[in-house]
PDB file of C-alpha atoms in Angstrom:
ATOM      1  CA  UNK A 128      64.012  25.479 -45.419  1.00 94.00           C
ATOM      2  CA  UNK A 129      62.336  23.807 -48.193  1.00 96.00           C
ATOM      3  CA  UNK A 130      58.808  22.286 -47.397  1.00 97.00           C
ATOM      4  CA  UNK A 131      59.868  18.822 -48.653  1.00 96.00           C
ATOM      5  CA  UNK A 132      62.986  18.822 -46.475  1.00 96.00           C
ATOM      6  CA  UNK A 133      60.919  19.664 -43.745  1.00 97.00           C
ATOM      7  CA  UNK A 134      58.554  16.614 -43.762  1.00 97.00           C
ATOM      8  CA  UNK A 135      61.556  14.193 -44.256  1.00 96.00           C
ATOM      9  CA  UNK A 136      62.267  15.364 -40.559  1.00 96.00           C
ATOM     10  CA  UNK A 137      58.805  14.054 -39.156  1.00 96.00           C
ATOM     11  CA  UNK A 138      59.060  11.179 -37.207  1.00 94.00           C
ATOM     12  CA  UNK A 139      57.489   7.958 -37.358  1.00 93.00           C
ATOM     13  CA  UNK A 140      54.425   7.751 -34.960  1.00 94.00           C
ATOM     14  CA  UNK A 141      53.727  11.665 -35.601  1.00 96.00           C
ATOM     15  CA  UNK A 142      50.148  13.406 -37.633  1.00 96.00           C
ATOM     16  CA  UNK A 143      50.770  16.884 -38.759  1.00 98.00           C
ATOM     17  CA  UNK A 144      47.712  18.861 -39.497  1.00 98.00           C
ATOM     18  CA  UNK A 145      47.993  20.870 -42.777  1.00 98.00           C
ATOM     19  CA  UNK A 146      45.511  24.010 -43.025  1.00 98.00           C
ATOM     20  CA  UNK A 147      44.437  25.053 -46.352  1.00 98.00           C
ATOM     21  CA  UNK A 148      41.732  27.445 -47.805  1.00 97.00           C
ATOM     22  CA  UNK A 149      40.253  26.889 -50.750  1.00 95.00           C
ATOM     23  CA  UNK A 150      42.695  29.082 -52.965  1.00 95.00           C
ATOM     24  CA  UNK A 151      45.798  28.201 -51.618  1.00 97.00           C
ATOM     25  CA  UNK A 152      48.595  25.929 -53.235  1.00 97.00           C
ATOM     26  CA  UNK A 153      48.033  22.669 -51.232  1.00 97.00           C
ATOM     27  CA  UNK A 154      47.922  20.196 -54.176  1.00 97.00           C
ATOM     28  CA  UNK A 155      51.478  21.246 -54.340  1.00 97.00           C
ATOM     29  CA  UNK A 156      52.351  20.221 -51.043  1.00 98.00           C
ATOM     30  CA  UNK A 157      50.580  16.761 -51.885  1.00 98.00           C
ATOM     31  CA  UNK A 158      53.148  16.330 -54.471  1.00 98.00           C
ATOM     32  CA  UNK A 159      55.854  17.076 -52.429  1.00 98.00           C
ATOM     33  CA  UNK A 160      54.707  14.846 -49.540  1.00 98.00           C
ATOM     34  CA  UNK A 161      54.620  11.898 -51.963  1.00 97.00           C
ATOM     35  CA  UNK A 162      58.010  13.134 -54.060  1.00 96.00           C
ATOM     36  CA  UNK A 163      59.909  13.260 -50.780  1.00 97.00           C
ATOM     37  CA  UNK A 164      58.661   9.687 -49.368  1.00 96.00           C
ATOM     38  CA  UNK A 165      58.362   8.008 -52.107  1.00 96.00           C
ATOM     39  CA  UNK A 166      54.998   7.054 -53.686  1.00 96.00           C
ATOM     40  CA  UNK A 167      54.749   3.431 -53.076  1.00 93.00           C
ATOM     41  CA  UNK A 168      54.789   4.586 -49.450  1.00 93.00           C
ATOM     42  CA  UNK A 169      51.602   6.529 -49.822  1.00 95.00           C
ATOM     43  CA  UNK A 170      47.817   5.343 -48.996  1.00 95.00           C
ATOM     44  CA  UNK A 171      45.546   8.267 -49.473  1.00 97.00           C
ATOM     45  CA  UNK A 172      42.344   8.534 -47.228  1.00 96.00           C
ATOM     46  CA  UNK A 173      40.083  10.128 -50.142  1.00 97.00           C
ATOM     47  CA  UNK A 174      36.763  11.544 -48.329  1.00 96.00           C
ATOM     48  CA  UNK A 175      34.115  12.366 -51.065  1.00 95.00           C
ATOM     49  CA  UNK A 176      36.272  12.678 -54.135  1.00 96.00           C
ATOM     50  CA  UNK A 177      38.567  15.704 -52.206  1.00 97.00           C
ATOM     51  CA  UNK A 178      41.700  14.302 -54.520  1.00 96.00           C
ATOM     52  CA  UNK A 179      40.086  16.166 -57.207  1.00 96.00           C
ATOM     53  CA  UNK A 180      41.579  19.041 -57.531  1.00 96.00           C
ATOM     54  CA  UNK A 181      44.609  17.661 -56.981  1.00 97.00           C
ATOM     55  CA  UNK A 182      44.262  15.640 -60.096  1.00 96.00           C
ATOM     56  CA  UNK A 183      43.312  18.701 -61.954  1.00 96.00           C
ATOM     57  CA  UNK A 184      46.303  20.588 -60.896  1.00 97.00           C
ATOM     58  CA  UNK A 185      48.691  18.466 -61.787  1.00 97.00           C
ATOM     59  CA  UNK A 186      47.353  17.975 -65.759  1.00 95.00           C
ATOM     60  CA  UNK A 187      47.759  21.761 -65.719  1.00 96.00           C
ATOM     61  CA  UNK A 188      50.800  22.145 -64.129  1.00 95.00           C
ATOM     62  CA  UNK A 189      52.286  19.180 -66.279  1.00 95.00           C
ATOM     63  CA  UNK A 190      52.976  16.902 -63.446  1.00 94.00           C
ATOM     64  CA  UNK A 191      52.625  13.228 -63.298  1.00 91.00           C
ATOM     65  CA  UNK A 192      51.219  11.694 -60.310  1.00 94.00           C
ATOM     66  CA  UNK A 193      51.164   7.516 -60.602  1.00 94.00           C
ATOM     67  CA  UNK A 194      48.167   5.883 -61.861  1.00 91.00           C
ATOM     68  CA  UNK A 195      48.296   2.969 -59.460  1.00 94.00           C
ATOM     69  CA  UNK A 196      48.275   5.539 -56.063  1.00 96.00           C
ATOM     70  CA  UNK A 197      46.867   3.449 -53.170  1.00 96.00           C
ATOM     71  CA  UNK A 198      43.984   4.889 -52.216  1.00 96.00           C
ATOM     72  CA  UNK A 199      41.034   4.616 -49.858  1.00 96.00           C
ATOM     73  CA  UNK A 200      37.938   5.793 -51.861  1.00 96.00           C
ATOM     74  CA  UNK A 201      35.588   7.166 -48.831  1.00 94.00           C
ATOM     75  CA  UNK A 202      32.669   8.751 -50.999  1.00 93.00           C
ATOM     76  CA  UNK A 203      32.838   9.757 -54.255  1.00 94.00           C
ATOM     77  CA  UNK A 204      32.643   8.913 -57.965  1.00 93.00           C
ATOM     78  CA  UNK A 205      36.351   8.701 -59.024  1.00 93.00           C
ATOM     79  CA  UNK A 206      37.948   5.561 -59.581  1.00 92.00           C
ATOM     80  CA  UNK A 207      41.077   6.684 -60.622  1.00 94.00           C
ATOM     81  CA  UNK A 208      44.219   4.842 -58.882  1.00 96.00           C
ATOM     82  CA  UNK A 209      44.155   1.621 -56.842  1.00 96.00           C
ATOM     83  CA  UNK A 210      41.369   1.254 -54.880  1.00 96.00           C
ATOM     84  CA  UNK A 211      41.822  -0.909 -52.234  1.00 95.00           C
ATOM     85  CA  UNK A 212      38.864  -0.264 -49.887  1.00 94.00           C
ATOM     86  CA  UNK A 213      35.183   1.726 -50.695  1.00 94.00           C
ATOM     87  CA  UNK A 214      33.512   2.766 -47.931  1.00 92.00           C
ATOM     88  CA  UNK A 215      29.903   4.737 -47.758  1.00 92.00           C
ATOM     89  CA  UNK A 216      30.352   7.521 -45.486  1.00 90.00           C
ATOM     90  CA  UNK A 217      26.549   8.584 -45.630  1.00 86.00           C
ATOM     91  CA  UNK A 218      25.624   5.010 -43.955  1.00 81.00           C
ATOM     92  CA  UNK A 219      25.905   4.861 -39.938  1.00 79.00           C
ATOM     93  CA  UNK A 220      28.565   6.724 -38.891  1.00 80.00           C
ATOM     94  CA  UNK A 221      29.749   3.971 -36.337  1.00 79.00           C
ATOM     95  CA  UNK A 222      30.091   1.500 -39.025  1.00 84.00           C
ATOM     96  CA  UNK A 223      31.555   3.717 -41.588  1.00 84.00           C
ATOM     97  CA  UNK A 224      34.139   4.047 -39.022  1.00 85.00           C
ATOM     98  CA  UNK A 225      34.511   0.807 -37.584  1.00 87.00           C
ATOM     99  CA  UNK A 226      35.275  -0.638 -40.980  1.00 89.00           C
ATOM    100  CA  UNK A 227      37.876   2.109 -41.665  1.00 87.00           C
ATOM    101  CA  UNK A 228      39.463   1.168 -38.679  1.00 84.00           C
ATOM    102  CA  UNK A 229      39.635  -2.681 -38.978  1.00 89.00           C
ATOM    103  CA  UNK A 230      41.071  -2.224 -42.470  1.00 89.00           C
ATOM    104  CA  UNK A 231      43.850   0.227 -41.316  1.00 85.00           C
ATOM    105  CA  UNK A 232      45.176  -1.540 -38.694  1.00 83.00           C
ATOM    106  CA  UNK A 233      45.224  -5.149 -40.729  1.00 87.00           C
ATOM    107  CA  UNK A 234      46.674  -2.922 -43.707  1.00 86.00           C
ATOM    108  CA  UNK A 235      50.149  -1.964 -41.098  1.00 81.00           C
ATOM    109  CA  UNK A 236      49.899  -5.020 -40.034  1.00 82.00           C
ATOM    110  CA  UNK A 237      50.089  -6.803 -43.576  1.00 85.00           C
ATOM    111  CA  UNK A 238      53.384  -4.017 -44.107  1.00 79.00           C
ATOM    112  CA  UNK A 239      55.167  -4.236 -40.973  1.00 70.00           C
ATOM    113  CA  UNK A 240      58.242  -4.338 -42.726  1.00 72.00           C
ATOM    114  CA  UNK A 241      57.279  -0.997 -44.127  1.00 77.00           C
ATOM    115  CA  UNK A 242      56.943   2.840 -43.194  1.00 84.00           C
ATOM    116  CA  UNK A 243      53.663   3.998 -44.390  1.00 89.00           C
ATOM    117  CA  UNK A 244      52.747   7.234 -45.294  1.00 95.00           C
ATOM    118  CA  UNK A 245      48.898   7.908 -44.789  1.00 95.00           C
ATOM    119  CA  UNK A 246      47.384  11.638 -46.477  1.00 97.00           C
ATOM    120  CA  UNK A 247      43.918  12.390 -45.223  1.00 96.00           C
ATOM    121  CA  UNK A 248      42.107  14.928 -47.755  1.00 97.00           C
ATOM    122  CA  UNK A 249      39.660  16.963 -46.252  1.00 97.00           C
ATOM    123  CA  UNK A 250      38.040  14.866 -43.614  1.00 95.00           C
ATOM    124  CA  UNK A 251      35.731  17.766 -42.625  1.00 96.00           C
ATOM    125  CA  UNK A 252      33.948  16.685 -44.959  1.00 95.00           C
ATOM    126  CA  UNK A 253      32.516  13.940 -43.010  1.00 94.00           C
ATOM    127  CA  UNK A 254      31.576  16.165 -40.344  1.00 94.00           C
ATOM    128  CA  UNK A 255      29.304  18.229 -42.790  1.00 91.00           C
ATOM    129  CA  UNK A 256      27.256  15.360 -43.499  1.00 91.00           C
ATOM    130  CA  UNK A 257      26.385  14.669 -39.887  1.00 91.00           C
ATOM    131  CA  UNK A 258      25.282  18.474 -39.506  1.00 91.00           C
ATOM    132  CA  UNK A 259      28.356  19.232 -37.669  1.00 91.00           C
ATOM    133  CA  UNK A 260      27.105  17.267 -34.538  1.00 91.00           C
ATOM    134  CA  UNK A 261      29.200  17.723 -31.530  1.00 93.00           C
ATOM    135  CA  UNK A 262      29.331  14.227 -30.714  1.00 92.00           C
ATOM    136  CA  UNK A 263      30.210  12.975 -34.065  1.00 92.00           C
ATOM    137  CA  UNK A 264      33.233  15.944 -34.066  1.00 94.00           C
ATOM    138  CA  UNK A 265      34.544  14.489 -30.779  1.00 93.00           C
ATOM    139  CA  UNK A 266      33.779  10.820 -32.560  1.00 90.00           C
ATOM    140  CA  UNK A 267      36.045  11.712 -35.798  1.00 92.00           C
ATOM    141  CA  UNK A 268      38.722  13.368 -33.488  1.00 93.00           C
ATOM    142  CA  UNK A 269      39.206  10.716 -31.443  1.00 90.00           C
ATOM    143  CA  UNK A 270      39.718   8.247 -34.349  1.00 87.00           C
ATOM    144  CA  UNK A 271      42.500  10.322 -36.394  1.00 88.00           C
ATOM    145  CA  UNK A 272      44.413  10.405 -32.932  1.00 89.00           C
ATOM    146  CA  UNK A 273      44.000   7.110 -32.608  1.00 82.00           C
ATOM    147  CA  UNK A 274      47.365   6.511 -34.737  1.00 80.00           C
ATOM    148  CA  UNK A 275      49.517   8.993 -33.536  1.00 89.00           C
ATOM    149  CA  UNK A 276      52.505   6.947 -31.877  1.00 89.00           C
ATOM    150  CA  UNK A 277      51.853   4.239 -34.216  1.00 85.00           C
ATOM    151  CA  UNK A 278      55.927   3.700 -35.190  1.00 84.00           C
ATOM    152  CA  UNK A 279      54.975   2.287 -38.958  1.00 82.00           C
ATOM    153  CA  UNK A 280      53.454   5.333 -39.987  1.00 88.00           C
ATOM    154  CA  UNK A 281      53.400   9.340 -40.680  1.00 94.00           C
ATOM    155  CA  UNK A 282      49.891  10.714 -41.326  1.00 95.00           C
ATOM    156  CA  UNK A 283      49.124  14.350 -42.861  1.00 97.00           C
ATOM    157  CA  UNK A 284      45.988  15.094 -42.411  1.00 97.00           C
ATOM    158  CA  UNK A 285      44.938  18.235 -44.817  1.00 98.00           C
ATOM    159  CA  UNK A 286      41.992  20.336 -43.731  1.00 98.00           C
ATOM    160  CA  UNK A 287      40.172  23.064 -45.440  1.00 98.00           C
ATOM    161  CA  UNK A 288      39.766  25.500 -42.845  1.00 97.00           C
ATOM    162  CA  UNK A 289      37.197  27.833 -44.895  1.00 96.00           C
ATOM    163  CA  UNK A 290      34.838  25.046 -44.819  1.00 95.00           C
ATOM    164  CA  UNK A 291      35.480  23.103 -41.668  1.00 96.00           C
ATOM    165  CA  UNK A 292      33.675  23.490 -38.326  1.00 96.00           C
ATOM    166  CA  UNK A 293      35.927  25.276 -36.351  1.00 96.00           C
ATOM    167  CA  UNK A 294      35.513  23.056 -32.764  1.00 96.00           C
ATOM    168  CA  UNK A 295      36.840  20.275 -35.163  1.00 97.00           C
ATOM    169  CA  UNK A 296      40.189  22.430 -36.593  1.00 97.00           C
ATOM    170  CA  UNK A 297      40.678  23.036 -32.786  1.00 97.00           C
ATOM    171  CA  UNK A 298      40.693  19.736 -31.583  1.00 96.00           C
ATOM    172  CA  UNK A 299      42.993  18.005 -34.078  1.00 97.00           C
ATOM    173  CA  UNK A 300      45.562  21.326 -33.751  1.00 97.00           C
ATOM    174  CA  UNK A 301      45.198  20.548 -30.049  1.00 96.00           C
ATOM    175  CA  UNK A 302      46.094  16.803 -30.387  1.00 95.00           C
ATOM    176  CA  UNK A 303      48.208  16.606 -33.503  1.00 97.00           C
ATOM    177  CA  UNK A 304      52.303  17.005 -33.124  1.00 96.00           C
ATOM    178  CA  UNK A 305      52.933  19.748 -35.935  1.00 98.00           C
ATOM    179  CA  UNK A 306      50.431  22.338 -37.152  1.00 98.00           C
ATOM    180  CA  UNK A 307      50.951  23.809 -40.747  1.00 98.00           C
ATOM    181  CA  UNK A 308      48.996  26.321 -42.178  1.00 98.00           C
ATOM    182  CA  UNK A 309      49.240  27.204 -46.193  1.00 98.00           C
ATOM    183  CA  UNK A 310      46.968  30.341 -46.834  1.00 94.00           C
ATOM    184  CA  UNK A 311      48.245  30.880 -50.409  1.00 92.00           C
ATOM    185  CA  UNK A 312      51.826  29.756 -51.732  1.00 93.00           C
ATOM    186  CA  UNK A 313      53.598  29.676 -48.513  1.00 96.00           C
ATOM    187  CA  UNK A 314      53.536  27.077 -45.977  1.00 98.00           C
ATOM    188  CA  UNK A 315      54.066  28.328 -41.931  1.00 98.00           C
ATOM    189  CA  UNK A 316      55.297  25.853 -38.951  1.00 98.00           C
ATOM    190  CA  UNK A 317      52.264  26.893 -36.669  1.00 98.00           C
ATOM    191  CA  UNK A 318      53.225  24.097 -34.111  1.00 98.00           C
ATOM    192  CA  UNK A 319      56.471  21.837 -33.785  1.00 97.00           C
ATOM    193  CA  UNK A 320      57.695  19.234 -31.066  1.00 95.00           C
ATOM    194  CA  UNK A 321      61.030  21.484 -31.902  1.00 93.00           C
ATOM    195  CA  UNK A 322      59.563  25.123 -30.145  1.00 87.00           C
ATOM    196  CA  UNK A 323      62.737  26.625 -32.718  1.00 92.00           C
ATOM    197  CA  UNK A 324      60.474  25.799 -35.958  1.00 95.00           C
ATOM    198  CA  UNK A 325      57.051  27.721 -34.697  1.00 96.00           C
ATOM    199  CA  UNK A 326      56.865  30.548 -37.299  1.00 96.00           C
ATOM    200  CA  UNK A 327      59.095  29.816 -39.949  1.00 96.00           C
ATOM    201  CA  UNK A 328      57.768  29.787 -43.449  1.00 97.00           C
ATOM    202  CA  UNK A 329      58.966  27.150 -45.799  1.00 98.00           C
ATOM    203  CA  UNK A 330      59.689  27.252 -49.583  1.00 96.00           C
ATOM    204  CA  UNK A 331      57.943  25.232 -52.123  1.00 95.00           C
ATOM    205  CA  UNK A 332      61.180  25.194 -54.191  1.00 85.00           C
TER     206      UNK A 332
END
């Protein structure tokens, strides 16, 4: 099965966790995530400029991605796409995430009509600059689950595992409905609500 078949089949209400290493081809499952939805769907959660190598990808590969992408610029110096909320994540942690939170939630709100598709890049990030406390790992965790049943949205939540603490990886694989893991050019189903899908690698074309 072809990787952007398979995210057409997650349901509404569900996060899937997408583990990547530094070398592996995950700014081409960003494309296909936004291809297969539709970009006007998309809001991207940017933590700390992580988008980056994305963008630099896709000049190389000769791929367009649109220049008004919604995003949510958490950290960082790029202002490329449409920035519709800036948020300092070295600032108190509780309001950092407070604010997030409020914004979402009155963002679905504002497109109830709609089925949004939220990306997270590279959250673990945030847990880096609090030292990798425990409490702020159980903090973070406890917010990105936050959504899951929400029945206006899909969330993919990409990870890089060869920088991440590994008590946060754990916890979101624990709580998140599907588990994918991309360790060079070929995604794996490491966890599925459908027990059939476990194991099977998925084609990028």
């Amino acid at each position: 099965m072809k990787f952007s078949e398979y995210v057409l089949g997650v349901k509404a209400g569900e996060s899937v966790l997408i583990e990547h290493t530094s070398l592996s081809a995950y700014p081409v499952l960003f494309y296909l995530i936004g291809r297969a939805y539709g970009w006007e769907r998309l809001i991207l959660v940017d933590v700390i400029d992580s988008s980056l190598p994305i963008l630099r990808w896709a000049r190389h590969a000769g791929v367009e991605l649109p220049s008004g992408l919604v995003r949510i610029k958490a950290g960082g110096t790029s202002e490329w796409g449409r920035v519709i909320l800036e948020l300092d994540p070295h600032r108190d942690p509780g309001i950092f995430l407070t604010k997030f939170e409020s914004f979402v939630k009155n963002y679905y709100e504002e497109h109830s009509r709609e089925e949004m598709v939220t990306v997270i890049m590279n959250s673990e990030r945030l847990v880096q600059i609090q030292n990798n406390r425990r409490g702020f790992i159980l903090t973070l965790t406890n917010f990105a689950t936050s959504f899951i049943g929400n029945p206006r949205r899909r969330s993919f939540h990409f990870v890089n595992v060869d920088l991440a603490d590994g008590r946060y990886v754990a916890l979101l694989e624990e709580a998140f409905t599907r588990v994918i893991r991309i360790d060079d050019r070929t995604p794996k189903v490491l966890k599925s609500p459908n027990s059939g899908e476990e194991g099977k690698e998925l084609k990028l074309k």
